[in-house]
Amino acid sequence: MTDLSNRTHSLFTSTVSGVKGGSPTILGQPLLDQSKNHSLAYLAGSLWLGQNLKSKKTEAVIDYALRLLVDHGPYVSGAVNTIITARAGRDLVSSLASGLLTIGPRFGGAVNGAARVWFDSVSADLPPAQVVEDFASRKEYISGIGHRKYRLDSPDPRVGELIKLMGKTDSPHLDFARAVESITTGKKPNLILNVDGCLAAILLDLLIKEEKLTPSEISTLIDAEFFNAIFVLSRSIGFIAHYLDQKRLGEPLFRLPADQVMTT
């Protein structure tokens, strides 16, 4: 009989990675083998879910989204923070962290917010019109709806490409999101389904139909901000690029011009 009286409790529990025989593993398999046989998108998606991806379609959507979101210019808050920090003489990690800390409900965090709206609405079998009116009555924007540049007569081409990847897969969340769009664009032509809302809907459908996750597991993922993970990983590449660009150019300390600040 084994004596367990001297057994100590572990300080951490990890189900995604470890070391066996001196070699690193992910999801119980040697990392070297996994990295030889699978794409970065497959490894990322599998690690985030805590289980190997079952569907090539899920892998393809994650891969495309990672490439699609990599950088959208030096104008957005995350890139601006990264650039300013780099020009203040700080290191790579500090500059990257300053950019990442801007990600939230107004910048980059709409994917998870949209996922919550689509998932809760479809789960409760709510009519799209009711959801639109509920948000309107609270004077709140619907995450995943609206764009400053694109509009009904000039749609976001990224949305079309994401939808193409879905093919004929049963897509109740994407159908719901598009039904919402048909109502909101009737109010204003720029209240279209944007790339965040489209990606959230497609991922929900893939996780349920292709990866066989339960509603409870999906809800846990939304609470943990799983749907923002793709943006965080992808945009980190762009932020690092902006940091290295500023160092390569030897840009000096940044200071706002006086005529760009209104003081009282």
Short mmCIF file of C-alpha atoms in Angstrom, two decimals:
data_model
loop_
_atom_site.label_atom_id
_atom_site.label_comp_id
_atom_site.label_asym_id
_atom_site.label_seq_id
_atom_site.Cartn_x
_atom_site.Cartn_y
_atom_site.Cartn_z
CA MET A 1 0.00 0.00 0.00
CA THR A 2 1.39 3.42 -1.02
CA ASP A 3 2.01 5.90 1.77
CA LEU A 4 0.56 9.27 0.69
CA SER A 5 1.12 11.03 4.01
CA ASN A 6 4.23 12.83 2.76
CA ARG A 7 2.78 13.76 -0.62
CA THR A 8 3.01 17.47 -1.44
CA HIS A 9 0.52 19.41 -3.54
CA SER A 10 1.66 20.81 -6.88
CA LEU A 11 1.92 24.58 -7.15
CA PHE A 12 0.60 24.68 -10.73
CA THR A 13 -1.49 22.49 -13.00
CA SER A 14 -0.95 22.59 -16.76
CA THR A 15 -2.82 20.55 -19.33
CA VAL A 16 -1.23 22.17 -22.39
CA SER A 17 2.49 21.54 -22.08
CA GLY A 18 5.23 19.86 -20.11
CA VAL A 19 8.49 17.94 -20.38
CA LYS A 20 8.83 14.18 -20.89
CA GLY A 21 12.20 12.46 -21.03
CA GLY A 22 13.90 15.83 -21.12
CA SER A 23 11.96 16.99 -24.21
CA PRO A 24 9.17 19.60 -24.29
CA THR A 25 5.66 18.44 -25.11
CA ILE A 26 2.42 20.18 -26.03
CA LEU A 27 -0.91 18.46 -25.50
CA GLY A 28 0.93 15.27 -24.64
CA GLN A 29 2.91 15.10 -27.89
CA PRO A 30 6.57 15.98 -28.53
CA LEU A 31 6.85 19.64 -29.52
CA LEU A 32 9.44 18.78 -32.18
CA ASP A 33 7.01 16.43 -33.92
CA GLN A 34 4.11 18.86 -33.63
CA SER A 35 6.16 21.73 -35.04
CA LYS A 36 7.28 19.61 -37.98
CA ASN A 37 3.82 18.40 -38.89
CA HIS A 38 1.55 21.37 -38.21
CA SER A 39 1.17 25.08 -38.95
CA LEU A 40 1.48 27.87 -36.40
CA ALA A 41 -2.28 28.40 -36.69
CA TYR A 42 -2.92 24.75 -35.81
CA LEU A 43 -0.57 24.89 -32.81
CA ALA A 44 -2.02 28.18 -31.58
CA GLY A 45 -5.63 27.05 -31.91
CA SER A 46 -4.91 23.69 -30.29
CA LEU A 47 -3.03 25.19 -27.36
CA TRP A 48 -5.70 27.83 -26.77
CA LEU A 49 -8.47 25.22 -26.76
CA GLY A 50 -6.47 22.68 -24.78
CA GLN A 51 -7.14 20.03 -27.42
CA ASN A 52 -5.91 19.28 -30.92
CA LEU A 53 -7.90 20.97 -33.66
CA LYS A 54 -10.19 18.52 -35.44
CA SER A 55 -10.99 20.58 -38.51
CA LYS A 56 -8.85 21.89 -41.34
CA LYS A 57 -11.47 24.60 -41.79
CA THR A 58 -10.90 25.90 -38.26
CA GLU A 59 -7.15 25.90 -38.88
CA ALA A 60 -7.63 27.78 -42.17
CA VAL A 61 -9.77 30.50 -40.56
CA ILE A 62 -7.30 30.99 -37.69
CA ASP A 63 -4.40 31.10 -40.15
CA TYR A 64 -6.10 33.67 -42.37
CA ALA A 65 -7.16 35.81 -39.41
CA LEU A 66 -3.61 35.83 -38.03
CA ARG A 67 -2.36 37.11 -41.39
CA LEU A 68 -5.25 39.50 -41.88
CA LEU A 69 -4.88 41.31 -38.54
CA VAL A 70 -1.09 41.54 -38.47
CA ASP A 71 -0.95 45.35 -38.86
CA HIS A 72 -3.24 48.17 -39.91
CA GLY A 73 -0.78 51.05 -39.99
CA PRO A 74 0.90 53.38 -37.46
CA TYR A 75 -2.31 55.32 -36.77
CA VAL A 76 -4.07 53.07 -34.24
CA SER A 77 -3.61 53.39 -30.49
CA GLY A 78 -1.53 50.24 -30.02
CA ALA A 79 0.94 51.16 -32.75
CA VAL A 80 1.13 54.77 -31.51
CA ASN A 81 1.92 53.64 -27.97
CA THR A 82 4.57 51.23 -29.24
CA ILE A 83 6.19 53.91 -31.39
CA ILE A 84 6.20 56.55 -28.65
CA THR A 85 7.70 54.09 -26.15
CA ALA A 86 10.38 53.02 -28.62
CA ARG A 87 11.26 56.66 -29.31
CA ALA A 88 11.54 57.23 -25.56
CA GLY A 89 14.47 54.81 -25.63
CA ARG A 90 12.74 51.85 -24.07
CA ASP A 91 13.41 48.21 -24.95
CA LEU A 92 11.45 45.80 -27.16
CA VAL A 93 9.40 44.18 -24.40
CA SER A 94 8.44 47.50 -22.80
CA SER A 95 7.41 48.96 -26.16
CA LEU A 96 5.41 45.88 -27.10
CA ALA A 97 3.71 45.80 -23.70
CA SER A 98 2.71 49.47 -23.96
CA GLY A 99 1.01 48.73 -27.28
CA LEU A 100 -0.72 45.58 -26.03
CA LEU A 101 -2.09 47.42 -23.00
CA THR A 102 -4.28 49.55 -25.28
CA ILE A 103 -6.22 46.50 -26.50
CA GLY A 104 -9.72 46.57 -25.08
CA PRO A 105 -13.34 47.39 -25.92
CA ARG A 106 -12.42 50.36 -28.16
CA PHE A 107 -9.41 48.85 -29.89
CA GLY A 108 -9.00 45.22 -30.85
CA GLY A 109 -11.28 43.80 -28.21
CA ALA A 110 -14.48 43.79 -30.24
CA VAL A 111 -14.08 40.17 -31.39
CA ASN A 112 -14.80 38.82 -27.93
CA GLY A 113 -17.58 41.35 -27.36
CA ALA A 114 -19.24 40.34 -30.62
CA ALA A 115 -18.89 36.67 -29.74
CA ARG A 116 -20.82 37.28 -26.52
CA VAL A 117 -23.64 39.08 -28.35
CA TRP A 118 -23.97 36.45 -31.10
CA PHE A 119 -23.67 33.48 -28.74
CA ASP A 120 -26.11 34.72 -26.11
CA SER A 121 -28.62 35.83 -28.73
CA VAL A 122 -28.57 32.57 -30.71
CA SER A 123 -28.63 30.49 -27.51
CA ALA A 124 -31.72 32.37 -26.32
CA ASP A 125 -33.29 32.19 -29.79
CA LEU A 126 -33.76 35.96 -29.85
CA PRO A 127 -34.98 37.64 -33.04
CA PRO A 128 -32.27 39.87 -34.60
CA ALA A 129 -34.66 42.84 -34.57
CA GLN A 130 -35.15 42.52 -30.82
CA VAL A 131 -31.39 42.51 -30.21
CA VAL A 132 -30.96 45.63 -32.35
CA GLU A 133 -33.76 47.43 -30.55
CA ASP A 134 -32.48 46.39 -27.12
CA PHE A 135 -29.07 47.91 -27.87
CA ALA A 136 -30.68 51.01 -29.37
CA SER A 137 -32.86 51.52 -26.31
CA ARG A 138 -29.74 51.43 -24.12
CA LYS A 139 -27.91 53.70 -26.58
CA GLU A 140 -25.13 51.14 -26.88
CA TYR A 141 -23.18 50.04 -29.94
CA ILE A 142 -23.33 46.39 -30.98
CA SER A 143 -19.83 44.91 -30.92
CA GLY A 144 -18.90 43.72 -34.39
CA ILE A 145 -21.22 46.16 -36.17
CA GLY A 146 -20.05 49.40 -37.80
CA HIS A 147 -16.99 50.76 -39.57
CA ARG A 148 -15.58 54.25 -40.18
CA LYS A 149 -14.29 53.46 -43.67
CA TYR A 150 -16.53 50.76 -45.11
CA ARG A 151 -20.27 50.93 -45.74
CA LEU A 152 -23.08 49.01 -47.42
CA ASP A 153 -22.14 50.18 -50.92
CA SER A 154 -18.43 49.72 -50.23
CA PRO A 155 -18.15 46.62 -47.99
CA ASP A 156 -15.06 45.42 -46.15
CA PRO A 157 -13.37 42.91 -48.51
CA ARG A 158 -11.92 41.02 -45.53
CA VAL A 159 -15.42 40.02 -44.42
CA GLY A 160 -16.14 38.50 -47.82
CA GLU A 161 -12.92 36.49 -47.75
CA LEU A 162 -13.65 35.12 -44.28
CA ILE A 163 -17.14 34.09 -45.33
CA LYS A 164 -15.70 32.28 -48.36
CA LEU A 165 -13.57 30.13 -46.06
CA MET A 166 -16.70 28.85 -44.32
CA GLY A 167 -18.10 27.34 -47.50
CA LYS A 168 -21.37 25.50 -46.88
CA THR A 169 -20.82 24.83 -43.18
CA ASP A 170 -23.97 25.26 -41.08
CA SER A 171 -23.54 28.76 -39.69
CA PRO A 172 -26.29 29.89 -37.28
CA HIS A 173 -24.14 32.57 -35.62
CA LEU A 174 -22.94 34.01 -38.92
CA ASP A 175 -26.52 33.94 -40.23
CA PHE A 176 -27.65 35.80 -37.11
CA ALA A 177 -24.88 38.41 -37.44
CA ARG A 178 -25.78 39.02 -41.08
CA ALA A 179 -29.45 39.33 -40.16
CA VAL A 180 -28.50 42.00 -37.62
CA GLU A 181 -26.47 43.75 -40.31
CA SER A 182 -29.46 43.80 -42.64
CA ILE A 183 -31.36 45.75 -39.97
CA THR A 184 -28.59 48.12 -38.85
CA THR A 185 -27.59 49.10 -42.40
CA GLY A 186 -31.21 50.13 -42.91
CA LYS A 187 -30.59 52.76 -40.22
CA LYS A 188 -27.11 53.84 -41.33
CA PRO A 189 -25.13 52.46 -44.31
CA ASN A 190 -21.89 52.24 -42.32
CA LEU A 191 -23.42 49.96 -39.66
CA ILE A 192 -22.16 46.90 -41.50
CA LEU A 193 -20.88 43.62 -40.13
CA ASN A 194 -17.20 44.38 -39.61
CA VAL A 195 -14.25 41.99 -39.59
CA ASP A 196 -14.39 41.59 -35.80
CA GLY A 197 -18.06 40.66 -35.81
CA CYS A 198 -17.64 38.34 -38.78
CA LEU A 199 -14.64 36.56 -37.26
CA ALA A 200 -16.46 36.11 -33.94
CA ALA A 201 -19.50 34.57 -35.64
CA ILE A 202 -17.45 32.25 -37.82
CA LEU A 203 -15.31 31.05 -34.91
CA LEU A 204 -18.42 30.31 -32.85
CA ASP A 205 -19.87 28.19 -35.65
CA LEU A 206 -16.59 26.35 -36.20
CA LEU A 207 -16.01 25.66 -32.51
CA ILE A 208 -19.48 24.17 -32.19
CA LYS A 209 -19.86 22.37 -35.53
CA GLU A 210 -16.27 21.38 -36.29
CA GLU A 211 -14.51 21.24 -32.91
CA LYS A 212 -17.58 19.82 -31.08
CA LEU A 213 -17.41 22.17 -28.09
CA THR A 214 -20.41 22.34 -25.77
CA PRO A 215 -22.31 25.56 -25.03
CA SER A 216 -20.78 25.55 -21.54
CA GLU A 217 -17.28 25.30 -22.98
CA ILE A 218 -18.00 28.11 -25.43
CA SER A 219 -19.28 30.35 -22.64
CA THR A 220 -16.11 29.68 -20.65
CA LEU A 221 -13.99 30.63 -23.67
CA ILE A 222 -15.87 33.92 -24.05
CA ASP A 223 -15.42 34.70 -20.35
CA ALA A 224 -11.69 34.02 -20.74
CA GLU A 225 -11.47 36.31 -23.84
CA PHE A 226 -10.43 33.48 -26.16
CA PHE A 227 -11.82 35.37 -29.15
CA ASN A 228 -9.39 38.25 -28.62
CA ALA A 229 -6.39 35.90 -28.60
CA ILE A 230 -6.06 35.91 -32.38
CA PHE A 231 -5.91 39.71 -32.48
CA VAL A 232 -3.37 39.86 -29.64
CA LEU A 233 -1.05 37.33 -31.26
CA SER A 234 -1.36 38.73 -34.75
CA ARG A 235 -1.03 42.41 -33.85
CA SER A 236 2.03 41.69 -31.67
CA ILE A 237 3.88 41.06 -34.93
CA GLY A 238 2.92 44.51 -36.20
CA PHE A 239 3.83 46.23 -32.93
CA ILE A 240 7.26 44.58 -32.97
CA ALA A 241 7.69 45.74 -36.56
CA HIS A 242 6.90 49.33 -35.55
CA TYR A 243 9.38 49.12 -32.66
CA LEU A 244 12.16 47.83 -34.92
CA ASP A 245 11.27 50.42 -37.57
CA GLN A 246 11.69 53.29 -35.11
CA LYS A 247 15.03 51.91 -33.90
CA ARG A 248 16.22 51.38 -37.47
CA LEU A 249 15.27 54.96 -38.38
CA GLY A 250 16.87 56.35 -35.24
CA GLU A 251 13.81 58.45 -34.45
CA PRO A 252 14.20 60.91 -31.53
CA LEU A 253 12.03 61.38 -28.45
CA PHE A 254 8.48 62.22 -29.45
CA ARG A 255 6.73 65.30 -28.16
CA LEU A 256 3.30 66.54 -29.20
CA PRO A 257 3.38 69.88 -31.05
CA ALA A 258 1.79 72.65 -28.98
CA ASP A 259 -0.73 73.43 -31.72
CA GLN A 260 -2.05 69.85 -31.49
CA VAL A 261 -3.08 70.20 -27.82
CA MET A 262 -5.86 72.41 -26.55
CA THR A 263 -5.20 73.63 -23.03
CA THR A 264 -7.50 75.55 -20.71
#
